[in-house]
């Protein structure tokens, strides 16, 4: 078997295709595919570009037997101690696009973890980390763990996500010391359905709770906060519910701050691109 036959058979196996199905994609006969896979034949000038495109290779790569990695990688030369300032490890677009690929989920295990001051990848670890699985001081991802974490599932001192767990947790479903969200449980809770030592919301349960009903207004919430302040007079309780009042009255400012933070994190990538530096170099096969 030669380079072409190995690559072609690998592609067909990964995508669960028969030789006939692959032949239909390339507009050739299944006998031609059989010859190419066994090394008894080679694509003609007309078929060669189609085969190269299918394998996500250039014709030059195919002729010179240069395979490409499953992932792209960029690592900055400048480092902070042993960590590069920027490390990016991402799967090739074509690999991600083939959602019915049976080896799709195995791909994540083959791709190394991005590790750096700013780390971006399927798995990322850094001061600022962005990925499907992200951990760091600031973590942004599907599952994020950090001092400040933002993701579908967020765990951290400050956790923001659909499902959040943290000292201060904000999300659809949240649990922590101080929690804000739709359905939340904590020592101090604010939201729709709330459980806590002190709880304010549409439906609330706790030692000190205020159920304001489905049609509650900002003024009703403000009055509940004032009553809690009069009863408890605890600085932490007062500060927390004052913050919830501020968040409720300034949603646009919050959105702008989050957007600015994301732009600040992603700006190094834009700078590299604008300077025409090679953002991606292929990893080792």
mmCIF file of C-alpha atoms in Angstrom:
data_model
loop_
_atom_site.group_PDB
_atom_site.id
_atom_site.type_symbol
_atom_site.label_atom_id
_atom_site.label_comp_id
_atom_site.label_asym_id
_atom_site.label_seq_id
_atom_site.Cartn_x
_atom_site.Cartn_y
_atom_site.Cartn_z
ATOM 1 C CA UNK A 1 0.000 0.000 0.000
ATOM 2 C CA UNK A 2 1.230 3.479 -0.841
ATOM 3 C CA UNK A 3 0.485 6.859 0.738
ATOM 4 C CA UNK A 4 -2.652 7.471 -1.358
ATOM 5 C CA UNK A 5 -4.109 4.041 -0.654
ATOM 6 C CA UNK A 6 -3.579 4.434 3.103
ATOM 7 C CA UNK A 7 -5.154 7.905 3.196
ATOM 8 C CA UNK A 8 -8.074 6.895 1.007
ATOM 9 C CA UNK A 9 -8.866 3.786 3.030
ATOM 10 C CA UNK A 10 -8.549 5.745 6.284
ATOM 11 C CA UNK A 11 -11.020 8.351 5.011
ATOM 12 C CA UNK A 12 -13.501 5.718 3.848
ATOM 13 C CA UNK A 13 -13.294 3.774 7.127
ATOM 14 C CA UNK A 14 -13.665 6.856 9.338
ATOM 15 C CA UNK A 15 -16.731 7.982 7.396
ATOM 16 C CA UNK A 16 -18.259 4.489 7.207
ATOM 17 C CA UNK A 17 -18.425 4.489 3.421
ATOM 18 C CA UNK A 18 -18.391 1.548 1.046
ATOM 19 C CA UNK A 19 -16.140 1.647 -1.999
ATOM 20 C CA UNK A 20 -19.236 2.202 -4.120
ATOM 21 C CA UNK A 21 -20.358 5.191 -2.038
ATOM 22 C CA UNK A 22 -16.888 6.716 -2.182
ATOM 23 C CA UNK A 23 -16.794 6.119 -5.936
ATOM 24 C CA UNK A 24 -20.058 8.053 -6.309
ATOM 25 C CA UNK A 25 -18.547 11.028 -4.475
ATOM 26 C CA UNK A 26 -15.559 11.055 -6.850
ATOM 27 C CA UNK A 27 -17.554 10.192 -9.998
ATOM 28 C CA UNK A 28 -15.499 7.089 -10.692
ATOM 29 C CA UNK A 29 -16.205 3.361 -10.611
ATOM 30 C CA UNK A 30 -15.909 1.258 -7.459
ATOM 31 C CA UNK A 31 -13.277 -0.803 -9.308
ATOM 32 C CA UNK A 32 -11.128 2.341 -9.554
ATOM 33 C CA UNK A 33 -11.443 2.856 -5.803
ATOM 34 C CA UNK A 34 -10.450 -0.763 -5.202
ATOM 35 C CA UNK A 35 -7.327 -0.334 -7.364
ATOM 36 C CA UNK A 36 -6.345 2.918 -5.638
ATOM 37 C CA UNK A 37 -6.771 1.413 -2.156
ATOM 38 C CA UNK A 38 -4.684 -1.664 -2.974
ATOM 39 C CA UNK A 39 -1.976 0.389 -4.687
ATOM 40 C CA UNK A 40 -2.612 -1.204 -8.091
ATOM 41 C CA UNK A 41 -3.651 2.092 -9.656
ATOM 42 C CA UNK A 42 -3.432 5.852 -9.290
ATOM 43 C CA UNK A 43 -5.964 8.642 -10.068
ATOM 44 C CA UNK A 44 -5.662 10.291 -13.456
ATOM 45 C CA UNK A 45 -5.128 14.024 -13.957
ATOM 46 C CA UNK A 46 -8.872 14.692 -13.860
ATOM 47 C CA UNK A 47 -9.540 12.691 -10.683
ATOM 48 C CA UNK A 48 -6.433 13.696 -8.718
ATOM 49 C CA UNK A 49 -7.691 17.169 -7.633
ATOM 50 C CA UNK A 50 -11.013 15.646 -6.517
ATOM 51 C CA UNK A 51 -9.227 13.013 -4.437
ATOM 52 C CA UNK A 52 -6.943 15.647 -2.893
ATOM 53 C CA UNK A 53 -9.900 17.882 -1.995
ATOM 54 C CA UNK A 54 -11.753 14.935 -0.478
ATOM 55 C CA UNK A 55 -8.773 14.105 1.733
ATOM 56 C CA UNK A 56 -8.347 17.794 2.659
ATOM 57 C CA UNK A 57 -4.906 17.828 1.000
ATOM 58 C CA UNK A 58 -3.355 19.784 -1.814
ATOM 59 C CA UNK A 59 -2.353 17.907 -4.973
ATOM 60 C CA UNK A 60 1.254 18.711 -4.082
ATOM 61 C CA UNK A 61 0.807 17.142 -0.633
ATOM 62 C CA UNK A 62 -0.709 14.066 -2.213
ATOM 63 C CA UNK A 63 2.071 13.643 -4.776
ATOM 64 C CA UNK A 64 4.810 14.262 -2.213
ATOM 65 C CA UNK A 65 3.153 12.070 0.418
ATOM 66 C CA UNK A 66 2.676 14.785 3.031
ATOM 67 C CA UNK A 67 -0.209 14.054 5.409
ATOM 68 C CA UNK A 68 -1.862 16.724 7.504
ATOM 69 C CA UNK A 69 -2.608 16.542 11.192
ATOM 70 C CA UNK A 70 -6.080 16.325 12.701
ATOM 71 C CA UNK A 71 -5.440 19.684 14.362
ATOM 72 C CA UNK A 72 -3.921 23.105 13.872
ATOM 73 C CA UNK A 73 -1.521 24.483 16.437
ATOM 74 C CA UNK A 74 0.035 27.854 17.134
ATOM 75 C CA UNK A 75 2.371 28.525 20.029
ATOM 76 C CA UNK A 76 3.933 31.943 20.560
ATOM 77 C CA UNK A 77 7.698 32.081 20.972
ATOM 78 C CA UNK A 78 7.496 34.498 23.886
ATOM 79 C CA UNK A 79 6.861 32.762 27.200
ATOM 80 C CA UNK A 80 6.086 33.650 30.787
ATOM 81 C CA UNK A 81 8.266 31.203 32.675
ATOM 82 C CA UNK A 82 7.422 27.912 30.892
ATOM 83 C CA UNK A 83 4.056 29.010 29.533
ATOM 84 C CA UNK A 84 3.734 30.544 26.039
ATOM 85 C CA UNK A 85 1.836 33.829 25.996
ATOM 86 C CA UNK A 86 -0.595 32.326 23.487
ATOM 87 C CA UNK A 87 -1.239 28.664 22.686
ATOM 88 C CA UNK A 88 -3.973 27.599 20.266
ATOM 89 C CA UNK A 89 -4.837 23.989 19.458
ATOM 90 C CA UNK A 90 -7.957 23.508 17.318
ATOM 91 C CA UNK A 91 -9.318 20.607 15.247
ATOM 92 C CA UNK A 92 -9.288 20.994 11.493
ATOM 93 C CA UNK A 93 -12.547 22.459 10.207
ATOM 94 C CA UNK A 94 -13.273 19.467 8.006
ATOM 95 C CA UNK A 95 -12.948 17.121 10.951
ATOM 96 C CA UNK A 96 -15.458 19.148 12.956
ATOM 97 C CA UNK A 97 -17.864 19.368 10.022
ATOM 98 C CA UNK A 98 -18.189 15.589 9.731
ATOM 99 C CA UNK A 99 -20.601 15.171 12.641
ATOM 100 C CA UNK A 100 -21.560 11.599 11.655
ATOM 101 C CA UNK A 101 -17.954 10.527 11.816
ATOM 102 C CA UNK A 102 -17.780 7.627 14.337
ATOM 103 C CA UNK A 103 -14.309 8.761 15.411
ATOM 104 C CA UNK A 104 -15.456 12.350 15.966
ATOM 105 C CA UNK A 105 -15.561 12.062 19.747
ATOM 106 C CA UNK A 106 -12.243 10.206 19.765
ATOM 107 C CA UNK A 107 -10.720 13.196 18.016
ATOM 108 C CA UNK A 108 -10.788 15.198 21.238
ATOM 109 C CA UNK A 109 -8.488 12.696 22.939
ATOM 110 C CA UNK A 110 -5.968 12.862 20.088
ATOM 111 C CA UNK A 111 -5.688 16.650 20.224
ATOM 112 C CA UNK A 112 -3.305 17.979 22.893
ATOM 113 C CA UNK A 113 -4.381 20.412 25.599
ATOM 114 C CA UNK A 114 -3.707 24.087 24.910
ATOM 115 C CA UNK A 115 -1.577 25.425 27.766
ATOM 116 C CA UNK A 116 -0.487 29.036 28.056
ATOM 117 C CA UNK A 117 -1.135 32.440 29.537
ATOM 118 C CA UNK A 118 -3.927 32.604 26.958
ATOM 119 C CA UNK A 119 -5.004 29.107 25.951
ATOM 120 C CA UNK A 120 -7.572 28.262 23.270
ATOM 121 C CA UNK A 121 -8.522 24.701 22.341
ATOM 122 C CA UNK A 122 -10.900 21.803 22.870
ATOM 123 C CA UNK A 123 -9.173 21.463 26.226
ATOM 124 C CA UNK A 124 -7.527 24.594 27.541
ATOM 125 C CA UNK A 125 -5.553 25.428 30.675
ATOM 126 C CA UNK A 126 -4.226 28.922 31.309
ATOM 127 C CA UNK A 127 -4.607 32.237 33.039
ATOM 128 C CA UNK A 128 -7.247 32.941 30.387
ATOM 129 C CA UNK A 129 -8.629 29.730 28.894
ATOM 130 C CA UNK A 130 -11.223 29.241 26.166
ATOM 131 C CA UNK A 131 -12.382 25.788 25.147
ATOM 132 C CA UNK A 132 -14.922 23.031 25.371
ATOM 133 C CA UNK A 133 -13.225 22.083 28.643
ATOM 134 C CA UNK A 134 -11.578 25.190 30.089
ATOM 135 C CA UNK A 135 -9.782 25.741 33.364
ATOM 136 C CA UNK A 136 -7.893 28.800 34.551
ATOM 137 C CA UNK A 137 -8.129 32.077 36.386
ATOM 138 C CA UNK A 138 -10.686 33.161 33.785
ATOM 139 C CA UNK A 139 -12.326 30.197 32.047
ATOM 140 C CA UNK A 140 -14.764 30.355 29.149
ATOM 141 C CA UNK A 141 -16.195 27.134 27.737
ATOM 142 C CA UNK A 142 -18.823 24.424 27.613
ATOM 143 C CA UNK A 143 -17.516 23.209 30.977
ATOM 144 C CA UNK A 144 -15.476 25.901 32.681
ATOM 145 C CA UNK A 145 -13.626 25.771 35.985
ATOM 146 C CA UNK A 146 -11.851 28.837 37.321
ATOM 147 C CA UNK A 147 -11.803 31.754 39.685
ATOM 148 C CA UNK A 148 -14.112 33.410 37.156
ATOM 149 C CA UNK A 149 -15.897 30.867 34.976
ATOM 150 C CA UNK A 150 -18.333 31.467 32.144
ATOM 151 C CA UNK A 151 -19.934 28.574 30.292
ATOM 152 C CA UNK A 152 -22.854 26.242 29.860
ATOM 153 C CA UNK A 153 -21.621 24.583 33.051
ATOM 154 C CA UNK A 154 -19.641 26.981 35.218
ATOM 155 C CA UNK A 155 -17.756 26.189 38.433
ATOM 156 C CA UNK A 156 -15.735 28.843 40.257
ATOM 157 C CA UNK A 157 -15.589 31.576 42.852
ATOM 158 C CA UNK A 158 -17.650 33.615 40.389
ATOM 159 C CA UNK A 159 -19.595 31.220 38.146
ATOM 160 C CA UNK A 160 -21.849 32.254 35.290
ATOM 161 C CA UNK A 161 -23.643 29.658 33.212
ATOM 162 C CA UNK A 162 -26.797 27.763 32.440
ATOM 163 C CA UNK A 163 -25.802 25.517 35.333
ATOM 164 C CA UNK A 164 -23.539 27.336 37.787
ATOM 165 C CA UNK A 165 -21.854 26.359 41.026
ATOM 166 C CA UNK A 166 -19.780 28.836 42.983
ATOM 167 C CA UNK A 167 -19.257 31.246 45.821
ATOM 168 C CA UNK A 168 -21.226 33.708 43.690
ATOM 169 C CA UNK A 169 -23.297 31.792 41.124
ATOM 170 C CA UNK A 170 -25.379 33.373 38.374
ATOM 171 C CA UNK A 171 -27.324 31.200 35.966
ATOM 172 C CA UNK A 172 -30.490 29.440 34.942
ATOM 173 C CA UNK A 173 -29.907 26.820 37.632
ATOM 174 C CA UNK A 174 -27.496 27.898 40.352
ATOM 175 C CA UNK A 175 -26.135 26.724 43.668
ATOM 176 C CA UNK A 176 -23.720 28.491 45.994
ATOM 177 C CA UNK A 177 -23.276 30.914 48.838
ATOM 178 C CA UNK A 178 -24.708 33.846 46.878
ATOM 179 C CA UNK A 179 -26.945 32.880 43.936
ATOM 180 C CA UNK A 180 -28.931 34.697 41.263
ATOM 181 C CA UNK A 181 -30.989 32.939 38.599
ATOM 182 C CA UNK A 182 -34.136 31.168 37.494
ATOM 183 C CA UNK A 183 -34.030 28.201 39.885
ATOM 184 C CA UNK A 184 -31.416 28.714 42.597
ATOM 185 C CA UNK A 185 -30.424 27.504 46.042
ATOM 186 C CA UNK A 186 -27.971 29.146 48.415
ATOM 187 C CA UNK A 187 -27.495 31.051 51.616
ATOM 188 C CA UNK A 188 -28.634 34.262 49.896
ATOM 189 C CA UNK A 189 -30.850 33.681 46.842
ATOM 190 C CA UNK A 190 -32.540 35.902 44.302
ATOM 191 C CA UNK A 191 -34.524 34.813 41.247
ATOM 192 C CA UNK A 192 -37.645 33.083 40.040
ATOM 193 C CA UNK A 193 -37.772 29.949 42.208
ATOM 194 C CA UNK A 194 -35.435 30.466 45.172
ATOM 195 C CA UNK A 195 -34.352 28.433 48.182
ATOM 196 C CA UNK A 196 -32.133 29.960 50.862
ATOM 197 C CA UNK A 197 -31.611 31.319 54.321
ATOM 198 C CA UNK A 198 -32.667 34.618 52.756
ATOM 199 C CA UNK A 199 -34.646 34.293 49.521
ATOM 200 C CA UNK A 200 -36.465 36.766 47.266
ATOM 201 C CA UNK A 201 -38.292 35.768 44.089
ATOM 202 C CA UNK A 202 -41.533 34.810 42.387
ATOM 203 C CA UNK A 203 -41.713 31.754 44.632
ATOM 204 C CA UNK A 204 -39.318 31.702 47.568
ATOM 205 C CA UNK A 205 -38.630 29.306 50.420
ATOM 206 C CA UNK A 206 -36.349 29.909 53.385
ATOM 207 C CA UNK A 207 -35.918 31.315 56.874
ATOM 208 C CA UNK A 208 -36.376 34.850 55.586
ATOM 209 C CA UNK A 209 -38.259 34.672 52.306
ATOM 210 C CA UNK A 210 -40.344 36.992 50.173
ATOM 211 C CA UNK A 211 -42.586 35.466 47.498
ATOM 212 C CA UNK A 212 -43.518 38.356 45.228
ATOM 213 C CA UNK A 213 -45.728 36.472 42.741
ATOM 214 C CA UNK A 214 -45.559 36.217 38.962
ATOM 215 C CA UNK A 215 -46.326 39.892 38.360
ATOM 216 C CA UNK A 216 -43.871 41.461 40.763
ATOM 217 C CA UNK A 217 -42.309 44.810 39.879
ATOM 218 C CA UNK A 218 -38.912 46.357 40.485
ATOM 219 C CA UNK A 219 -40.469 48.499 43.243
ATOM 220 C CA UNK A 220 -41.835 45.398 44.993
ATOM 221 C CA UNK A 221 -38.378 43.806 44.859
ATOM 222 C CA UNK A 222 -36.830 47.017 46.201
ATOM 223 C CA UNK A 223 -39.299 47.056 49.102
ATOM 224 C CA UNK A 224 -38.435 43.438 49.928
ATOM 225 C CA UNK A 225 -34.745 44.347 50.039
ATOM 226 C CA UNK A 226 -35.499 47.233 52.419
ATOM 227 C CA UNK A 227 -37.462 44.904 54.720
ATOM 228 C CA UNK A 228 -34.590 42.418 54.805
ATOM 229 C CA UNK A 229 -32.198 45.246 55.668
ATOM 230 C CA UNK A 230 -34.443 46.334 58.539
ATOM 231 C CA UNK A 231 -34.739 42.786 59.926
ATOM 232 C CA UNK A 232 -31.169 41.560 59.625
ATOM 233 C CA UNK A 233 -28.892 44.583 59.247
ATOM 234 C CA UNK A 234 -26.024 42.371 58.081
ATOM 235 C CA UNK A 235 -23.491 44.015 55.713
ATOM 236 C CA UNK A 236 -23.086 40.954 53.425
ATOM 237 C CA UNK A 237 -26.845 40.542 53.016
ATOM 238 C CA UNK A 238 -27.285 44.245 52.360
ATOM 239 C CA UNK A 239 -24.456 44.384 49.786
ATOM 240 C CA UNK A 240 -25.667 41.277 47.919
ATOM 241 C CA UNK A 241 -29.222 42.481 47.468
ATOM 242 C CA UNK A 242 -28.053 45.988 46.591
ATOM 243 C CA UNK A 243 -25.987 44.374 43.819
ATOM 244 C CA UNK A 244 -29.055 42.473 42.549
ATOM 245 C CA UNK A 245 -30.933 45.783 42.421
ATOM 246 C CA UNK A 246 -28.109 47.353 40.414
ATOM 247 C CA UNK A 247 -27.959 44.398 38.010
ATOM 248 C CA UNK A 248 -31.700 44.589 37.450
ATOM 249 C CA UNK A 249 -31.592 48.295 36.651
ATOM 250 C CA UNK A 250 -28.473 48.219 34.371
ATOM 251 C CA UNK A 251 -28.784 45.199 32.003
ATOM 252 C CA UNK A 252 -27.318 47.080 29.015
ATOM 253 C CA UNK A 253 -24.166 48.046 30.925
ATOM 254 C CA UNK A 254 -23.674 44.415 31.976
ATOM 255 C CA UNK A 255 -23.982 43.272 28.368
ATOM 256 C CA UNK A 256 -21.452 45.865 27.181
ATOM 257 C CA UNK A 257 -18.967 44.863 29.900
ATOM 258 C CA UNK A 258 -19.234 41.154 29.000
ATOM 259 C CA UNK A 259 -18.808 41.928 25.289
ATOM 260 C CA UNK A 260 -15.785 44.138 26.010
ATOM 261 C CA UNK A 261 -14.227 41.390 28.112
ATOM 262 C CA UNK A 262 -14.647 38.816 25.338
ATOM 263 C CA UNK A 263 -13.183 41.199 22.738
ATOM 264 C CA UNK A 264 -10.210 41.851 25.003
ATOM 265 C CA UNK A 265 -9.547 38.127 25.343
ATOM 266 C CA UNK A 266 -9.810 37.417 21.610
ATOM 267 C CA UNK A 267 -7.856 40.501 20.451
ATOM 268 C CA UNK A 268 -4.433 38.734 20.429
ATOM 269 C CA UNK A 269 -5.697 36.417 17.685
ATOM 270 C CA UNK A 270 -6.841 39.375 15.598
ATOM 271 C CA UNK A 271 -3.511 41.158 16.048
ATOM 272 C CA UNK A 272 -1.586 38.108 14.837
ATOM 273 C CA UNK A 273 -3.831 37.770 11.793
ATOM 274 C CA UNK A 274 -3.599 41.451 10.851
ATOM 275 C CA UNK A 275 0.187 41.295 11.022
ATOM 276 C CA UNK A 276 0.020 38.393 8.567
ATOM 277 C CA UNK A 277 1.817 36.081 10.960
ATOM 278 C CA UNK A 278 1.137 32.372 10.516
ATOM 279 C CA UNK A 279 -1.650 31.809 13.005
ATOM 280 C CA UNK A 280 -1.744 28.062 12.523
ATOM 281 C CA UNK A 281 0.978 25.576 11.866
ATOM 282 C CA UNK A 282 0.094 21.934 11.607
ATOM 283 C CA UNK A 283 0.912 19.686 14.526
ATOM 284 C CA UNK A 284 2.810 16.476 14.255
ATOM 285 C CA UNK A 285 1.135 13.488 12.712
#
